[in-house]
C-alpha cells in the first residue's frame, strides 16, 4: 500500500514508518520537525542521540534497500498538504502529527492555544484533503485513551449503547478529558465522526494508551535509526521516566498516592496496530474506534516494578518517593477498558516483563551523560 505517516519523525511515527516499510509498503513521511524545535524551547533532549531525518532515511535505505519519501512541511499549510496528496496519492494516511504532551498543553495560555490550533485545524485539513484528492484513502488517526478520562463504568471500544426513557441508541463513548491536549483529541474524534457521516470517508481512531519502551526491531538495527527516549516531566511517559530516575540515583517520583490507573502499550505493539488498521480498513462511511492498549497499571504498580528490576538486576537503590500531584485528576478510581478488537485482528501482544524494563534500563545507563537532571521534574501545574 501507499501509506503516509504524518509525524513520521516522532516517537511513535518513526518506528511505525520503518515497520511499514519493512513489510513492503510504500511509505512517505510528512513532518514539520517541530518536535526537535520544542527540545530547544524547553532546553530538553532525547536521552538517545537522534540523527537528522534525512540521515535516518538514508541509513534505512542503505541497510534494507527500501526508500522512504520525505515531505517536510506543516499540515496547517493546506497548499503544502494538497501537493503531498496529489503527488503521493495515499491509500492510507496515518496521523501522528499532533502535539502529544498533556503537560506541554498546560504550561500556559499560549501552549494551550498552540496545541488546540495545531491539532484540531491540522486534522480538519487532512479530512478535506482526503475528500478532495483521495476519497478512498483510509484515515488512521492516533487518538488517546485520555479522551475517556476515568469514568465509573467500563470503557467500551469507542461506542456504547445507551437506554434513556425507554429508547435506545448507540453513541460515542462519553468523554471527560484531563488536559487541553486530550481535549484536542476529543475535538478530532467528533470532527472525524461528523465527516464520516457527511462525506462517507473511511476512518479508524486508535485510542492509544501510555506507550513504554523505546526501540523496536527496526530502530535497533543501527544507532542512526534509534528512536527518541524522552525522560523529562513534559514529554517523558511514566515508565520510561521512572527508569531514567532509577538509573541515575534520582527518586522515582510518584504523584500523589499513585493510584492513578491507565492503559499501557509497548511501542512494538503500536507499530503492529497501525498495520492491522491499514490492512483492515473501515468501509466508506464507517468510523471504527479501537482501544489500543494491552495492559493496565497504576502509577504505584509501575514504580514498584521499576524498583524491583533496579535493585535485583542493577544493584541500584531506586528509592520511591511521593510528590504533590501537579495534575487535576482522581488518584484512586475505577478503571476497566475493553480492548479486544485489535487482538481479534491478529495482534500478538508484547507484555511488560522484567526483561523489557531491564532493556530500557541498559539504554538509560548507556546514555547517562546526556541526562539534564533539571528536566526530570519540570511538569507544570494544572491548578
Short mmCIF file of C-alpha atoms in Angstrom, two decimals:
data_model
loop_
_atom_site.label_atom_id
_atom_site.label_comp_id
_atom_site.label_asym_id
_atom_site.label_seq_id
_atom_site.Cartn_x
_atom_site.Cartn_y
_atom_site.Cartn_z
CA UNK A 1 0.00 0.00 0.00
CA UNK A 2 0.97 3.66 -0.36
CA UNK A 3 0.94 4.94 3.22
CA UNK A 4 1.68 8.44 4.50
CA UNK A 5 2.92 8.63 8.09
CA UNK A 6 2.35 12.19 9.27
CA UNK A 7 4.61 12.91 12.22
CA UNK A 8 6.96 10.21 10.96
CA UNK A 9 9.99 11.78 12.67
CA UNK A 10 8.47 11.37 16.14
CA UNK A 11 8.45 8.82 18.95
CA UNK A 12 5.61 6.72 17.51
CA UNK A 13 5.84 7.82 13.88
CA UNK A 14 9.47 6.91 13.23
CA UNK A 15 9.34 3.25 14.29
CA UNK A 16 5.97 2.94 12.54
CA UNK A 17 7.47 4.26 9.29
CA UNK A 18 10.29 1.72 9.42
CA UNK A 19 7.99 -1.16 10.31
CA UNK A 20 5.59 -0.41 7.46
CA UNK A 21 8.50 -0.01 5.04
CA UNK A 22 9.95 -3.36 6.14
CA UNK A 23 6.57 -5.02 5.49
CA UNK A 24 6.77 -3.86 1.87
CA UNK A 25 4.53 -0.81 1.96
CA UNK A 26 5.50 2.36 0.06
CA UNK A 27 5.96 4.91 2.85
CA UNK A 28 6.12 8.70 2.83
CA UNK A 29 6.89 10.72 5.95
CA UNK A 30 5.24 14.13 6.40
CA UNK A 31 6.73 16.16 9.24
CA UNK A 32 7.49 19.79 10.05
CA UNK A 33 10.23 18.72 12.53
CA UNK A 34 8.70 20.91 15.25
CA UNK A 35 9.34 18.30 17.94
CA UNK A 36 13.06 18.96 17.51
CA UNK A 37 12.40 22.69 17.92
CA UNK A 38 10.44 22.03 21.12
CA UNK A 39 13.57 20.37 22.56
CA UNK A 40 15.37 23.67 22.05
CA UNK A 41 12.46 25.65 23.51
CA UNK A 42 12.41 23.53 26.68
CA UNK A 43 16.21 23.13 26.86
CA UNK A 44 15.46 19.43 26.73
CA UNK A 45 16.70 16.47 24.70
CA UNK A 46 16.23 12.84 23.88
CA UNK A 47 18.35 10.62 26.10
CA UNK A 48 19.37 8.76 22.94
CA UNK A 49 21.14 10.87 20.31
CA UNK A 50 18.80 11.46 17.35
CA UNK A 51 20.17 11.74 13.80
CA UNK A 52 18.55 14.11 11.31
CA UNK A 53 15.56 12.77 9.42
CA UNK A 54 17.49 12.67 6.15
CA UNK A 55 20.32 10.71 7.83
CA UNK A 56 17.83 8.28 9.30
CA UNK A 57 16.11 7.65 5.97
CA UNK A 58 19.44 7.29 4.13
CA UNK A 59 20.67 4.75 6.69
CA UNK A 60 17.42 2.80 6.34
CA UNK A 61 17.86 2.63 2.57
CA UNK A 62 21.49 1.57 2.99
CA UNK A 63 20.55 -1.26 5.35
CA UNK A 64 17.38 -2.51 3.65
CA UNK A 65 17.27 -1.10 0.13
CA UNK A 66 13.87 0.41 0.93
CA UNK A 67 13.20 4.06 0.11
CA UNK A 68 11.09 6.34 2.28
CA UNK A 69 9.92 9.63 0.78
CA UNK A 70 10.21 12.78 2.92
CA UNK A 71 7.82 15.72 2.70
CA UNK A 72 8.91 18.47 5.11
CA UNK A 73 6.02 20.77 5.91
CA UNK A 74 3.04 21.55 8.11
CA UNK A 75 -0.45 20.05 7.96
CA UNK A 76 -1.81 23.51 8.73
CA UNK A 77 -0.44 24.65 5.34
CA UNK A 78 -3.17 23.38 3.04
CA UNK A 79 -1.26 24.22 -0.15
CA UNK A 80 1.60 22.02 1.05
CA UNK A 81 -0.75 19.24 2.12
CA UNK A 82 -2.59 19.38 -1.21
CA UNK A 83 0.70 18.94 -3.06
CA UNK A 84 1.54 15.89 -0.93
CA UNK A 85 -1.82 14.23 -1.59
CA UNK A 86 -1.75 14.93 -5.31
CA UNK A 87 1.81 13.60 -5.70
CA UNK A 88 1.72 10.57 -3.43
CA UNK A 89 -1.94 9.52 -3.76
CA UNK A 90 -2.05 7.70 -0.41
CA UNK A 91 -4.24 4.68 0.19
CA UNK A 92 -3.85 5.17 3.96
CA UNK A 93 -2.96 8.27 5.97
CA UNK A 94 -1.51 7.55 9.43
CA UNK A 95 -1.92 10.68 11.53
CA UNK A 96 0.64 11.06 14.34
CA UNK A 97 1.36 14.73 13.52
CA UNK A 98 -0.02 16.39 16.62
CA UNK A 99 1.43 17.99 19.73
CA UNK A 100 1.22 14.94 22.00
CA UNK A 101 2.08 16.14 25.51
CA UNK A 102 -0.59 16.91 28.11
CA UNK A 103 1.90 18.82 30.33
CA UNK A 104 3.08 20.90 27.35
CA UNK A 105 -0.51 21.91 26.64
CA UNK A 106 -0.91 23.06 30.27
CA UNK A 107 2.19 25.29 30.52
CA UNK A 108 0.22 28.48 29.83
CA UNK A 109 -2.37 30.05 27.52
CA UNK A 110 -0.02 30.16 24.52
CA UNK A 111 0.80 26.46 24.76
CA UNK A 112 -2.87 25.54 25.17
CA UNK A 113 -3.82 27.60 22.12
CA UNK A 114 -0.95 26.17 20.07
CA UNK A 115 -1.89 22.60 20.97
CA UNK A 116 -5.54 23.05 20.07
CA UNK A 117 -4.96 25.02 16.86
CA UNK A 118 -2.15 22.76 15.63
CA UNK A 119 -4.00 19.54 16.37
CA UNK A 120 -7.61 20.35 15.56
CA UNK A 121 -7.08 22.52 12.49
CA UNK A 122 -4.37 20.27 11.04
CA UNK A 123 -6.72 17.30 11.35
CA UNK A 124 -9.51 19.20 9.59
CA UNK A 125 -7.09 19.95 6.75
CA UNK A 126 -6.34 16.23 6.44
CA UNK A 127 -10.05 15.44 6.27
CA UNK A 128 -10.57 17.98 3.49
CA UNK A 129 -7.50 16.71 1.58
CA UNK A 130 -8.86 13.16 1.67
CA UNK A 131 -12.27 14.35 0.45
CA UNK A 132 -10.78 16.49 -2.32
CA UNK A 133 -7.91 14.37 -3.64
CA UNK A 134 -8.16 10.72 -2.47
CA UNK A 135 -11.72 9.96 -1.31
CA UNK A 136 -10.98 6.24 -0.89
CA UNK A 137 -7.97 6.93 1.36
CA UNK A 138 -8.32 5.41 4.83
CA UNK A 139 -7.57 7.81 7.70
CA UNK A 140 -5.84 6.04 10.60
CA UNK A 141 -5.89 8.58 13.39
CA UNK A 142 -3.96 8.20 16.63
CA UNK A 143 -6.35 9.08 19.39
CA UNK A 144 -5.78 8.58 23.10
CA UNK A 145 -7.37 6.69 25.96
CA UNK A 146 -7.16 10.03 27.77
CA UNK A 147 -10.23 11.15 25.82
CA UNK A 148 -12.37 8.99 28.12
CA UNK A 149 -10.90 10.09 31.43
CA UNK A 150 -11.66 7.73 34.30
CA UNK A 151 -15.42 7.05 34.24
CA UNK A 152 -17.03 4.90 36.90
CA UNK A 153 -18.18 2.47 34.18
CA UNK A 154 -16.32 0.17 31.79
CA UNK A 155 -14.70 1.96 28.84
CA UNK A 156 -16.08 0.39 25.68
CA UNK A 157 -14.24 0.47 22.35
CA UNK A 158 -15.41 3.86 21.19
CA UNK A 159 -19.14 3.19 21.04
CA UNK A 160 -21.71 2.46 23.72
CA UNK A 161 -25.39 1.53 23.58
CA UNK A 162 -27.47 3.62 25.94
CA UNK A 163 -31.08 3.39 27.06
CA UNK A 164 -32.87 6.54 28.17
CA UNK A 165 -36.59 6.86 28.87
CA UNK A 166 -37.31 3.52 27.18
CA UNK A 167 -35.43 4.41 23.98
CA UNK A 168 -32.05 3.04 22.85
CA UNK A 169 -29.27 4.45 20.71
CA UNK A 170 -25.59 3.81 20.02
CA UNK A 171 -23.36 6.82 20.65
CA UNK A 172 -19.68 7.54 21.04
CA UNK A 173 -18.38 6.68 24.49
CA UNK A 174 -18.73 9.74 26.77
CA UNK A 175 -15.56 11.82 27.08
CA UNK A 176 -14.03 13.51 30.11
CA UNK A 177 -10.50 14.55 29.04
CA UNK A 178 -7.91 15.74 31.53
CA UNK A 179 -5.93 18.42 29.66
CA UNK A 180 -6.08 20.80 26.72
CA UNK A 181 -4.13 18.17 24.76
CA UNK A 182 -6.68 15.46 25.50
CA UNK A 183 -9.47 17.91 24.66
CA UNK A 184 -7.90 18.45 21.22
CA UNK A 185 -8.13 14.71 20.61
CA UNK A 186 -11.80 14.72 21.60
CA UNK A 187 -12.44 17.51 19.08
CA UNK A 188 -10.62 15.41 16.45
CA UNK A 189 -12.82 12.41 17.16
CA UNK A 190 -16.02 14.40 16.84
CA UNK A 191 -14.83 16.12 13.66
CA UNK A 192 -13.93 12.76 12.12
CA UNK A 193 -17.28 11.22 13.11
CA UNK A 194 -19.08 14.17 11.52
CA UNK A 195 -17.30 13.98 8.16
CA UNK A 196 -17.59 10.18 8.01
CA UNK A 197 -21.36 10.66 8.33
CA UNK A 198 -21.43 13.62 5.96
CA UNK A 199 -18.87 12.71 3.29
CA UNK A 200 -18.62 8.94 3.53
CA UNK A 201 -14.86 8.76 4.06
CA UNK A 202 -13.13 5.83 5.79
CA UNK A 203 -11.65 6.36 9.25
CA UNK A 204 -10.22 4.40 12.16
CA UNK A 205 -9.48 6.06 15.50
CA UNK A 206 -6.88 4.24 17.62
CA UNK A 207 -7.28 5.37 21.21
CA UNK A 208 -3.81 4.54 22.42
CA UNK A 209 -2.71 4.14 26.00
CA UNK A 210 0.58 5.28 27.50
CA UNK A 211 3.49 3.97 25.41
CA UNK A 212 6.54 2.42 27.04
CA UNK A 213 9.84 1.02 25.76
CA UNK A 214 11.99 2.92 23.26
CA UNK A 215 13.28 0.90 20.32
CA UNK A 216 11.73 -1.68 18.02
CA UNK A 217 13.37 -4.42 15.98
CA UNK A 218 13.79 -1.93 13.12
CA UNK A 219 15.13 1.07 15.09
CA UNK A 220 17.59 -1.24 16.89
CA UNK A 221 19.33 -2.14 13.61
CA UNK A 222 21.73 0.83 13.84
CA UNK A 223 22.31 3.75 16.25
CA UNK A 224 21.42 6.16 13.43
CA UNK A 225 17.93 4.62 13.47
CA UNK A 226 17.44 4.88 17.25
CA UNK A 227 14.12 6.18 18.46
CA UNK A 228 13.54 9.14 20.78
CA UNK A 229 13.89 8.49 24.52
CA UNK A 230 12.01 11.24 26.37
CA UNK A 231 12.51 11.31 30.13
CA UNK A 232 11.50 14.81 31.22
CA UNK A 233 8.37 15.79 33.12
CA UNK A 234 6.73 17.21 30.00
CA UNK A 235 7.25 14.59 27.27
CA UNK A 236 8.59 11.56 29.14
CA UNK A 237 5.97 8.84 29.60
CA UNK A 238 5.74 7.50 33.11
CA UNK A 239 7.52 4.12 32.87
CA UNK A 240 10.41 5.42 30.76
CA UNK A 241 10.79 8.38 33.12
CA UNK A 242 10.82 6.15 36.22
CA UNK A 243 13.57 4.01 34.68
CA UNK A 244 15.74 7.05 33.95
CA UNK A 245 15.26 8.29 37.50
CA UNK A 246 16.28 4.95 38.99
CA UNK A 247 19.25 4.62 36.61
CA UNK A 248 20.56 8.00 37.75
CA UNK A 249 20.03 7.59 41.51
CA UNK A 250 17.12 10.01 41.48
CA UNK A 251 13.94 9.25 43.43
CA UNK A 252 11.20 7.51 41.47
CA UNK A 253 8.57 10.24 41.54
CA UNK A 254 5.06 9.01 42.24
CA UNK A 255 2.48 11.78 42.02
CA UNK A 256 0.14 11.75 44.99
CA UNK A 257 -0.99 8.34 46.23
CA UNK A 258 -0.05 6.58 43.00
CA UNK A 259 -3.45 5.02 42.49
CA UNK A 260 -3.91 6.63 39.06
CA UNK A 261 -4.53 3.72 36.67
CA UNK A 262 -4.13 3.85 32.91
CA UNK A 263 -3.88 1.58 29.90
CA UNK A 264 -0.39 0.87 28.53
CA UNK A 265 1.15 -0.47 25.33
CA UNK A 266 4.64 -1.46 24.20
CA UNK A 267 6.00 0.56 21.25
CA UNK A 268 6.48 -2.79 19.47
CA UNK A 269 2.70 -3.23 19.54
CA UNK A 270 1.98 0.34 18.47
CA UNK A 271 3.61 -0.22 15.09
CA UNK A 272 1.81 -3.51 14.53
CA UNK A 273 -1.57 -1.99 15.43
CA UNK A 274 -1.11 0.63 12.71
CA UNK A 275 -0.56 -2.03 10.06
CA UNK A 276 -3.50 -4.08 11.31
CA UNK A 277 -5.69 -1.00 10.93
CA UNK A 278 -4.32 -0.39 7.43
CA UNK A 279 -4.90 -3.98 6.33
CA UNK A 280 -8.43 -3.99 7.75
CA UNK A 281 -9.77 -0.60 6.67
CA UNK A 282 -13.09 0.92 7.54
CA UNK A 283 -15.69 0.86 4.78
CA UNK A 284 -16.79 4.08 3.12
CA UNK A 285 -18.92 5.93 5.66
CA UNK A 286 -17.68 3.80 8.56
CA UNK A 287 -15.86 5.08 11.65
CA UNK A 288 -14.03 2.34 13.56
CA UNK A 289 -12.73 3.06 17.06
CA UNK A 290 -10.32 0.71 18.83
CA UNK A 291 -8.78 0.94 22.31
CA UNK A 292 -5.09 0.46 21.61
CA UNK A 293 -3.81 -0.91 24.91
CA UNK A 294 -2.62 -4.31 26.09
CA UNK A 295 -2.45 -3.93 29.89
CA UNK A 296 -3.35 -1.52 32.69
CA UNK A 297 -1.26 -0.47 35.68
CA UNK A 298 -1.39 2.08 38.45
CA UNK A 299 1.47 4.54 38.83
CA UNK A 300 2.44 2.81 42.08
CA UNK A 301 2.46 -0.59 40.29
CA UNK A 302 4.98 0.75 37.79
CA UNK A 303 7.16 2.35 40.45
CA UNK A 304 7.32 -0.98 42.30
CA UNK A 305 8.16 -2.88 39.10
CA UNK A 306 10.98 -0.46 38.24
CA UNK A 307 12.34 -0.55 41.79
CA UNK A 308 12.41 -4.36 41.75
CA UNK A 309 14.37 -4.56 38.49
CA UNK A 310 16.74 -1.77 39.54
CA UNK A 311 17.60 -3.48 42.81
CA UNK A 312 17.75 -7.08 41.61
CA UNK A 313 19.45 -6.64 38.23
CA UNK A 314 21.43 -3.40 38.53
CA UNK A 315 22.16 -3.10 42.27
CA UNK A 316 20.61 0.37 42.41
CA UNK A 317 18.76 1.85 45.39
CA UNK A 318 15.77 3.11 43.33
CA UNK A 319 14.05 4.89 46.18
CA UNK A 320 10.34 5.57 45.61
CA UNK A 321 9.06 8.95 46.82
CA UNK A 322 5.61 10.51 46.68
CA UNK A 323 5.30 14.09 45.42
CA UNK A 324 2.42 16.53 45.27
CA UNK A 325 0.45 15.83 42.12
CA UNK A 326 0.69 18.76 39.67
CA UNK A 327 -2.30 17.43 37.71
CA UNK A 328 -6.02 17.72 38.40
CA UNK A 329 -7.04 14.05 38.41
CA UNK A 330 -8.55 11.37 40.58
CA UNK A 331 -5.80 9.49 42.35
CA UNK A 332 -7.96 6.48 43.18
CA UNK A 333 -10.66 5.39 40.77
CA UNK A 334 -12.29 2.58 38.83
CA UNK A 335 -10.63 1.66 35.53
CA UNK A 336 -11.67 -1.15 33.23
CA UNK A 337 -11.22 -0.72 29.48
CA UNK A 338 -12.32 -3.15 26.78
CA UNK A 339 -9.54 -3.89 24.27
CA UNK A 340 -10.40 -6.92 22.17
CA UNK A 341 -10.76 -5.63 18.59
CA UNK A 342 -7.07 -5.41 17.71
CA UNK A 343 -6.39 -8.81 19.25
CA UNK A 344 -9.23 -10.18 17.13
CA UNK A 345 -7.44 -8.75 14.07
CA UNK A 346 -4.27 -10.64 14.99
CA UNK A 347 -2.30 -8.51 17.45
CA UNK A 348 0.14 -10.69 19.40
CA UNK A 349 0.90 -8.65 22.48
CA UNK A 350 4.31 -7.77 23.90
CA UNK A 351 3.52 -7.54 27.62
CA UNK A 352 5.52 -5.71 30.27
CA UNK A 353 8.16 -8.06 31.67
CA UNK A 354 11.19 -7.51 33.87
CA UNK A 355 13.37 -8.05 30.79
CA UNK A 356 11.62 -5.26 28.88
CA UNK A 357 12.23 -2.94 31.83
CA UNK A 358 15.86 -4.11 32.01
CA UNK A 359 16.39 -3.39 28.30
CA UNK A 360 15.26 0.21 28.78
CA UNK A 361 17.48 0.40 31.89
CA UNK A 362 20.52 -0.57 29.81
CA UNK A 363 19.74 2.12 27.27
CA UNK A 364 19.34 4.67 30.07
CA UNK A 365 22.64 3.67 31.64
CA UNK A 366 24.46 3.80 28.30
CA UNK A 367 23.33 7.41 27.83
CA UNK A 368 23.64 8.75 31.38
CA UNK A 369 25.96 11.52 30.21
CA UNK A 370 23.11 13.09 28.19
CA UNK A 371 20.76 13.49 31.17
CA UNK A 372 19.61 17.01 32.06
CA UNK A 373 18.57 16.50 35.67
CA UNK A 374 16.65 19.75 35.96
CA UNK A 375 14.16 18.47 33.37
CA UNK A 376 13.16 15.29 35.15
CA UNK A 377 10.61 17.03 37.38
CA UNK A 378 9.64 20.03 35.25
CA UNK A 379 5.95 19.33 34.74
CA UNK A 380 3.75 22.44 35.01
CA UNK A 381 0.82 22.67 37.41
CA UNK A 382 -2.73 22.15 36.15
CA UNK A 383 -4.09 24.23 39.06
#
